[in-house]
mmCIF file of C-alpha atoms in Angstrom:
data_model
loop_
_atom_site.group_PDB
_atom_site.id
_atom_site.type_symbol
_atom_site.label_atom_id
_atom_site.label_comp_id
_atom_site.label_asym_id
_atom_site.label_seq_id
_atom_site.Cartn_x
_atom_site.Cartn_y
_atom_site.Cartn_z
ATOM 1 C CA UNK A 205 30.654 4.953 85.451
ATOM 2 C CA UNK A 206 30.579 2.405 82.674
ATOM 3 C CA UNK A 207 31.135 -1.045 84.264
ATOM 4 C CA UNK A 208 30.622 -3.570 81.316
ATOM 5 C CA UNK A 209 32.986 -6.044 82.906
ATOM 6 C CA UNK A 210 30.104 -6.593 85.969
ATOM 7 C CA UNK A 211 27.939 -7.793 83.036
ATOM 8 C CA UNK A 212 29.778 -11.153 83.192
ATOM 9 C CA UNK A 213 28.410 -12.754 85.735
ATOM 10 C CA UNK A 214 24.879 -12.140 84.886
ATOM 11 C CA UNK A 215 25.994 -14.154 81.528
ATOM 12 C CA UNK A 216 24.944 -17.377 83.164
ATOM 13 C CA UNK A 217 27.984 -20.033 82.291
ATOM 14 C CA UNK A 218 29.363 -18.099 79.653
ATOM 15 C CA UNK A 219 32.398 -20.031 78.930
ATOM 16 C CA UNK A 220 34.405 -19.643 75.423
ATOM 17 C CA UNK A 221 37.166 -22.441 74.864
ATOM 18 C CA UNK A 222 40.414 -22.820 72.493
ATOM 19 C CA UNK A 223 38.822 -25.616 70.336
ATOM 20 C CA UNK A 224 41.440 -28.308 69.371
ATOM 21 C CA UNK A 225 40.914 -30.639 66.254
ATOM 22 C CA UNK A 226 38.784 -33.478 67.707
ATOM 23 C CA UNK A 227 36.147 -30.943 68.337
ATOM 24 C CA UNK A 228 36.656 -30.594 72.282
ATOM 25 C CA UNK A 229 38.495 -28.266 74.236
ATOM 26 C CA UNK A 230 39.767 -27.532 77.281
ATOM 27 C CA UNK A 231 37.327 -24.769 78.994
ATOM 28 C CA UNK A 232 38.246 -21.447 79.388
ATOM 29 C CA UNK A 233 36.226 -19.360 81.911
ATOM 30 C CA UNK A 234 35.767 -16.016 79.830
ATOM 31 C CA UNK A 235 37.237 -15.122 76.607
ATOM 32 C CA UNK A 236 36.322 -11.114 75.983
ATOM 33 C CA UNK A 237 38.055 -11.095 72.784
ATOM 34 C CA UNK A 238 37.256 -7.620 71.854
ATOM 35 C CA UNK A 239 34.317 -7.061 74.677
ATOM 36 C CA UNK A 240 31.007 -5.398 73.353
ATOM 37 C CA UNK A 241 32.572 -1.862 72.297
ATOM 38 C CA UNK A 242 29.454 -0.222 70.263
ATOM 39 C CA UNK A 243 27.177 -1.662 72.877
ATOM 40 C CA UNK A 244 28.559 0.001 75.634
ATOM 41 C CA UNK A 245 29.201 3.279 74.152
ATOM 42 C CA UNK A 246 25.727 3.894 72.990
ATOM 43 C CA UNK A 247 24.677 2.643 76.668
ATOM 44 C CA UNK A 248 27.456 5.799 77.923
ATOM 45 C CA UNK A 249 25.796 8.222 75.574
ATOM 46 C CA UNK A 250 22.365 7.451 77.232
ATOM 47 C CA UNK A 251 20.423 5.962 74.312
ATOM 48 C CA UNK A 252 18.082 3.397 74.005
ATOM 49 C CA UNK A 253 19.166 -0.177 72.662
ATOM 50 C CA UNK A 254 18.119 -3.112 71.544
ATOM 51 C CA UNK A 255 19.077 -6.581 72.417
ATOM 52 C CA UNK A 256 18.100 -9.200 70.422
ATOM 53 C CA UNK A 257 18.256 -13.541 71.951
ATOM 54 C CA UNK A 258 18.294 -15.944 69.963
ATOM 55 C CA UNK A 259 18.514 -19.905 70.894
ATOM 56 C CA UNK A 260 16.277 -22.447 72.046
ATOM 57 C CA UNK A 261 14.639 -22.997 75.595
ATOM 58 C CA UNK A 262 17.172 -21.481 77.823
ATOM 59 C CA UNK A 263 16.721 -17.972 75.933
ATOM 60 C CA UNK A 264 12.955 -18.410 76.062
ATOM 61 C CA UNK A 265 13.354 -19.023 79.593
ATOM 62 C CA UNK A 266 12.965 -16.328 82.311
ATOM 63 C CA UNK A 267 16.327 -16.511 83.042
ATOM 64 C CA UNK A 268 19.685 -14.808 81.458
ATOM 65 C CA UNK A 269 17.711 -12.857 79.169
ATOM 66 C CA UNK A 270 15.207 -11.285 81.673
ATOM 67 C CA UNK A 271 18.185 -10.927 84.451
ATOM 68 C CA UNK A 272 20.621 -9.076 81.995
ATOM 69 C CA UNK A 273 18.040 -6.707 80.588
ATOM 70 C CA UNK A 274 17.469 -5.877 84.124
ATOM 71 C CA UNK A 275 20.901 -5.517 85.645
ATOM 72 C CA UNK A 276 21.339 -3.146 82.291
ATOM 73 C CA UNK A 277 18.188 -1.065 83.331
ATOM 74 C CA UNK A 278 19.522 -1.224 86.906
ATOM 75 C CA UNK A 279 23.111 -0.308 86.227
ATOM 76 C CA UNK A 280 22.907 2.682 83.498
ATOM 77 C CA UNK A 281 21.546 5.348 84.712
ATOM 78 C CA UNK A 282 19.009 6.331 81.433
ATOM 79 C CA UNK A 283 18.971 3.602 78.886
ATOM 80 C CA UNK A 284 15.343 2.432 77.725
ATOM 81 C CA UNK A 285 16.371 -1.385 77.282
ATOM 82 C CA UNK A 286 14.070 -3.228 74.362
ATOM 83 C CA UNK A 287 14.516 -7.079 74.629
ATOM 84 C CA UNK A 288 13.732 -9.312 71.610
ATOM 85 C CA UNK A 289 13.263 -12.902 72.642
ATOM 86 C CA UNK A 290 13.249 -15.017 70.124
ATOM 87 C CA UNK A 291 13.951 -18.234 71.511
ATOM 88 C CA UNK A 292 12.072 -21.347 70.681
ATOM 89 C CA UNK A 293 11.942 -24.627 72.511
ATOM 90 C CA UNK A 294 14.375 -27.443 71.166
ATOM 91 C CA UNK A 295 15.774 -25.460 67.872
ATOM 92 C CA UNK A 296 19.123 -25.970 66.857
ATOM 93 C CA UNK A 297 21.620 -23.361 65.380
ATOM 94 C CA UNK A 298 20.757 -24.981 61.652
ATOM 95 C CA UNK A 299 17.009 -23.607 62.218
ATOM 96 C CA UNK A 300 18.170 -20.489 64.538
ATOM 97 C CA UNK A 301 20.437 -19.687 61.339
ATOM 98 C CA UNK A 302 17.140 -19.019 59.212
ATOM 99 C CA UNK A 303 15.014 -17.283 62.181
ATOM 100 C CA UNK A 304 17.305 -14.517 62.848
ATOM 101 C CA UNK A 305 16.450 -12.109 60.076
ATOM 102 C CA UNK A 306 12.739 -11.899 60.986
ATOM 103 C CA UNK A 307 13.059 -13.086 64.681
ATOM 104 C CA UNK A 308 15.853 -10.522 65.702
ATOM 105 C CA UNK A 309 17.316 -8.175 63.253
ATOM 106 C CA UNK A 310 14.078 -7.064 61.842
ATOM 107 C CA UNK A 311 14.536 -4.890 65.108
ATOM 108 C CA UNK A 312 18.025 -3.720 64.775
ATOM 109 C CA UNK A 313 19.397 -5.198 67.369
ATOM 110 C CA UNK A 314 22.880 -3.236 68.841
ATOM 111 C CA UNK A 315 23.558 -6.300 70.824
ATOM 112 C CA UNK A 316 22.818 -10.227 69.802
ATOM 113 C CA UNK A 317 22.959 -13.041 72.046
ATOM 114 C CA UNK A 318 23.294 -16.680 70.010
ATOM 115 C CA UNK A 319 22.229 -19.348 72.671
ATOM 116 C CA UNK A 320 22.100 -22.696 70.646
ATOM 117 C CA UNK A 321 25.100 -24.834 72.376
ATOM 118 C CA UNK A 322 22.974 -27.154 74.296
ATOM 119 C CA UNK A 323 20.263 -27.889 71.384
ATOM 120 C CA UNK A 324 23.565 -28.609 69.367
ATOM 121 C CA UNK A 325 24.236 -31.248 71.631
ATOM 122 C CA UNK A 326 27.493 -33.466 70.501
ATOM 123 C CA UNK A 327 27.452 -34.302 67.107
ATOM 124 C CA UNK A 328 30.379 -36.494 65.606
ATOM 125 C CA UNK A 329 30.383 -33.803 62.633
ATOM 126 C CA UNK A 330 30.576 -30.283 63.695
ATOM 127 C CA UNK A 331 30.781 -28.487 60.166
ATOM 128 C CA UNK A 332 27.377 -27.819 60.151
ATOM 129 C CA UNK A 333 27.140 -26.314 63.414
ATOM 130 C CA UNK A 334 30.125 -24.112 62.283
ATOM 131 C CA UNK A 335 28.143 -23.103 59.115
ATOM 132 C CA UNK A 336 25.004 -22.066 60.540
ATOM 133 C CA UNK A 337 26.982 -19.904 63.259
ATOM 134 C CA UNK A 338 29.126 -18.276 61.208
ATOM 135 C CA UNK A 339 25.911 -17.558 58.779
ATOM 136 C CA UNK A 340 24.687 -16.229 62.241
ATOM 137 C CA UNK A 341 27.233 -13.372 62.297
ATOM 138 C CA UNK A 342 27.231 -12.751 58.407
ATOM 139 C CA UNK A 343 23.685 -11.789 58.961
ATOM 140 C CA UNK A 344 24.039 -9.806 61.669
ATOM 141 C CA UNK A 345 27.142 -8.077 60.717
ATOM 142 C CA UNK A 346 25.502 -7.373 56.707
ATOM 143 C CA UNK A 347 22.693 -5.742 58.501
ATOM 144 C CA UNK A 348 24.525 -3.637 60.629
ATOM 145 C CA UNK A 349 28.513 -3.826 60.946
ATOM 146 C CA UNK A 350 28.021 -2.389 64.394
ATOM 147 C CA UNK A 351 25.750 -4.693 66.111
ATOM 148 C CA UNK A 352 27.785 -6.260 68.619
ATOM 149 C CA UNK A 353 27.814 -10.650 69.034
ATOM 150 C CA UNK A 354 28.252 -12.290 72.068
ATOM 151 C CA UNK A 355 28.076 -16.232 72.184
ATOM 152 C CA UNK A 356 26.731 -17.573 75.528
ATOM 153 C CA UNK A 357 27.183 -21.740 75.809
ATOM 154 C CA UNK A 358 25.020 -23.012 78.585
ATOM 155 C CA UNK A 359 25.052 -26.807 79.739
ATOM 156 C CA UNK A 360 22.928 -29.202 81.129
ATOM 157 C CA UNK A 361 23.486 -32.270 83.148
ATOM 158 C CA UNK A 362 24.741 -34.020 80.291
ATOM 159 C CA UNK A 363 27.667 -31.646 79.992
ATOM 160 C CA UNK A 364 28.653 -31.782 83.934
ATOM 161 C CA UNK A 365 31.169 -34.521 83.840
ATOM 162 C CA UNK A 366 33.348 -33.417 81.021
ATOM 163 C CA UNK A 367 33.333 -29.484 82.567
ATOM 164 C CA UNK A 368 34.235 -30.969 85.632
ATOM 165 C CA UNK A 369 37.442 -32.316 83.586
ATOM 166 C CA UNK A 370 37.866 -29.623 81.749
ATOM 167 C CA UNK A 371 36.537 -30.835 78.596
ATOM 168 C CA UNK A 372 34.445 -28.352 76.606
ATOM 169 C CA UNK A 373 30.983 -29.671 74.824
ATOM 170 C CA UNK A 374 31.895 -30.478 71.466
ATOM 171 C CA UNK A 375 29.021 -28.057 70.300
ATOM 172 C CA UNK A 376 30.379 -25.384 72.513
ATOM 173 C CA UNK A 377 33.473 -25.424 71.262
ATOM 174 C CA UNK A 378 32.840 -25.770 67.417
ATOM 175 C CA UNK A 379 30.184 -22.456 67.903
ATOM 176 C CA UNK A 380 33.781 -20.744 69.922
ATOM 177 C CA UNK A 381 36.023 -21.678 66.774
ATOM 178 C CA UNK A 382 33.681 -19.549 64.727
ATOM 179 C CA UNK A 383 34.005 -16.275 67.578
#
């Protein structure tokens, strides 16, 4: 039985946020928007996908990426799950923006994670940040209009005292005005 909605909690602090002018927003647990539709449907129909990560330490990690590749493997009954990690240590979304081509969707990726938020960090100006997302999904979306995009913003210590007033990172929530 297809279950995608149990996926979210292996999506360690995936939080999306209505981003207000100033750049900060008030949090917002889980936004699905339109959920991962071609994803999951290829997973139903038994066939083998590929997920591509993309951000900086936390994706190179052995943590989200390695847990939701298994809970996929675990869940579905047949899919052969291919995981592309191509985070790097301490990049930012303005050098993630150029790695993608080569570092993910030279695999043809049917799912992308973007992991960048806490490498963004809080910058007074946020355009860029914007920019090099949205040039994010351009990519993926010119290679293949049915790779599906899902934004995951972790935090870090840094970040605790705003969440716990339900203040979004200002990174977090320019990458969310992009989604």
């Amino acid at each position: 039985m297809l279950r995608p909605w149990l996926l979210t909690p292996l999506l360690f602090t995936l939080s999306l946020v209505q981003a207000v002018a100033a750049g900060i927003g008030i949090t917002q647990e889980f936004s699905a928007r339109e959920g991962l539709p071609n994803f999951f449907n290829k997973i139903q129909r038994g066939e083998s996908i590929v997920i591509g990560y993309i951000g900086g330490s936390i994706t190179r990690a052995e943590g989200y990426r390695v847990l939701s590749e298994e809970w996929i493997e675990n869940e579905y009954t047949n899919p052969n799950v291919n995981g592309i990690n191509a985070g790097v240590g301490g990049t930012a979304s303005q050098l993630g923006v150029f790695r993608l081509g080569e570092g993910v969707l030279d695999a043809n990726p049917d799912l992308v994670f973007i992991e960048f938020a806490v490498n963004d960090g809080s910058p007074s100006n946020t355009d860029n940040l914007k920019k090099a997302r949205e040039g994010m999904v351009r990519q993926v979306w010119r290679k293949n209009p049915f790779t599906d995009i899902c934004f995951l913003y972790t935090i870090k210590d840094d970040f605790l005292s705003d969440l716990q007033n339900d203040i979004f990172p200002v990174a977090a929530a320019a990458h969310d005005e992009v989604a």
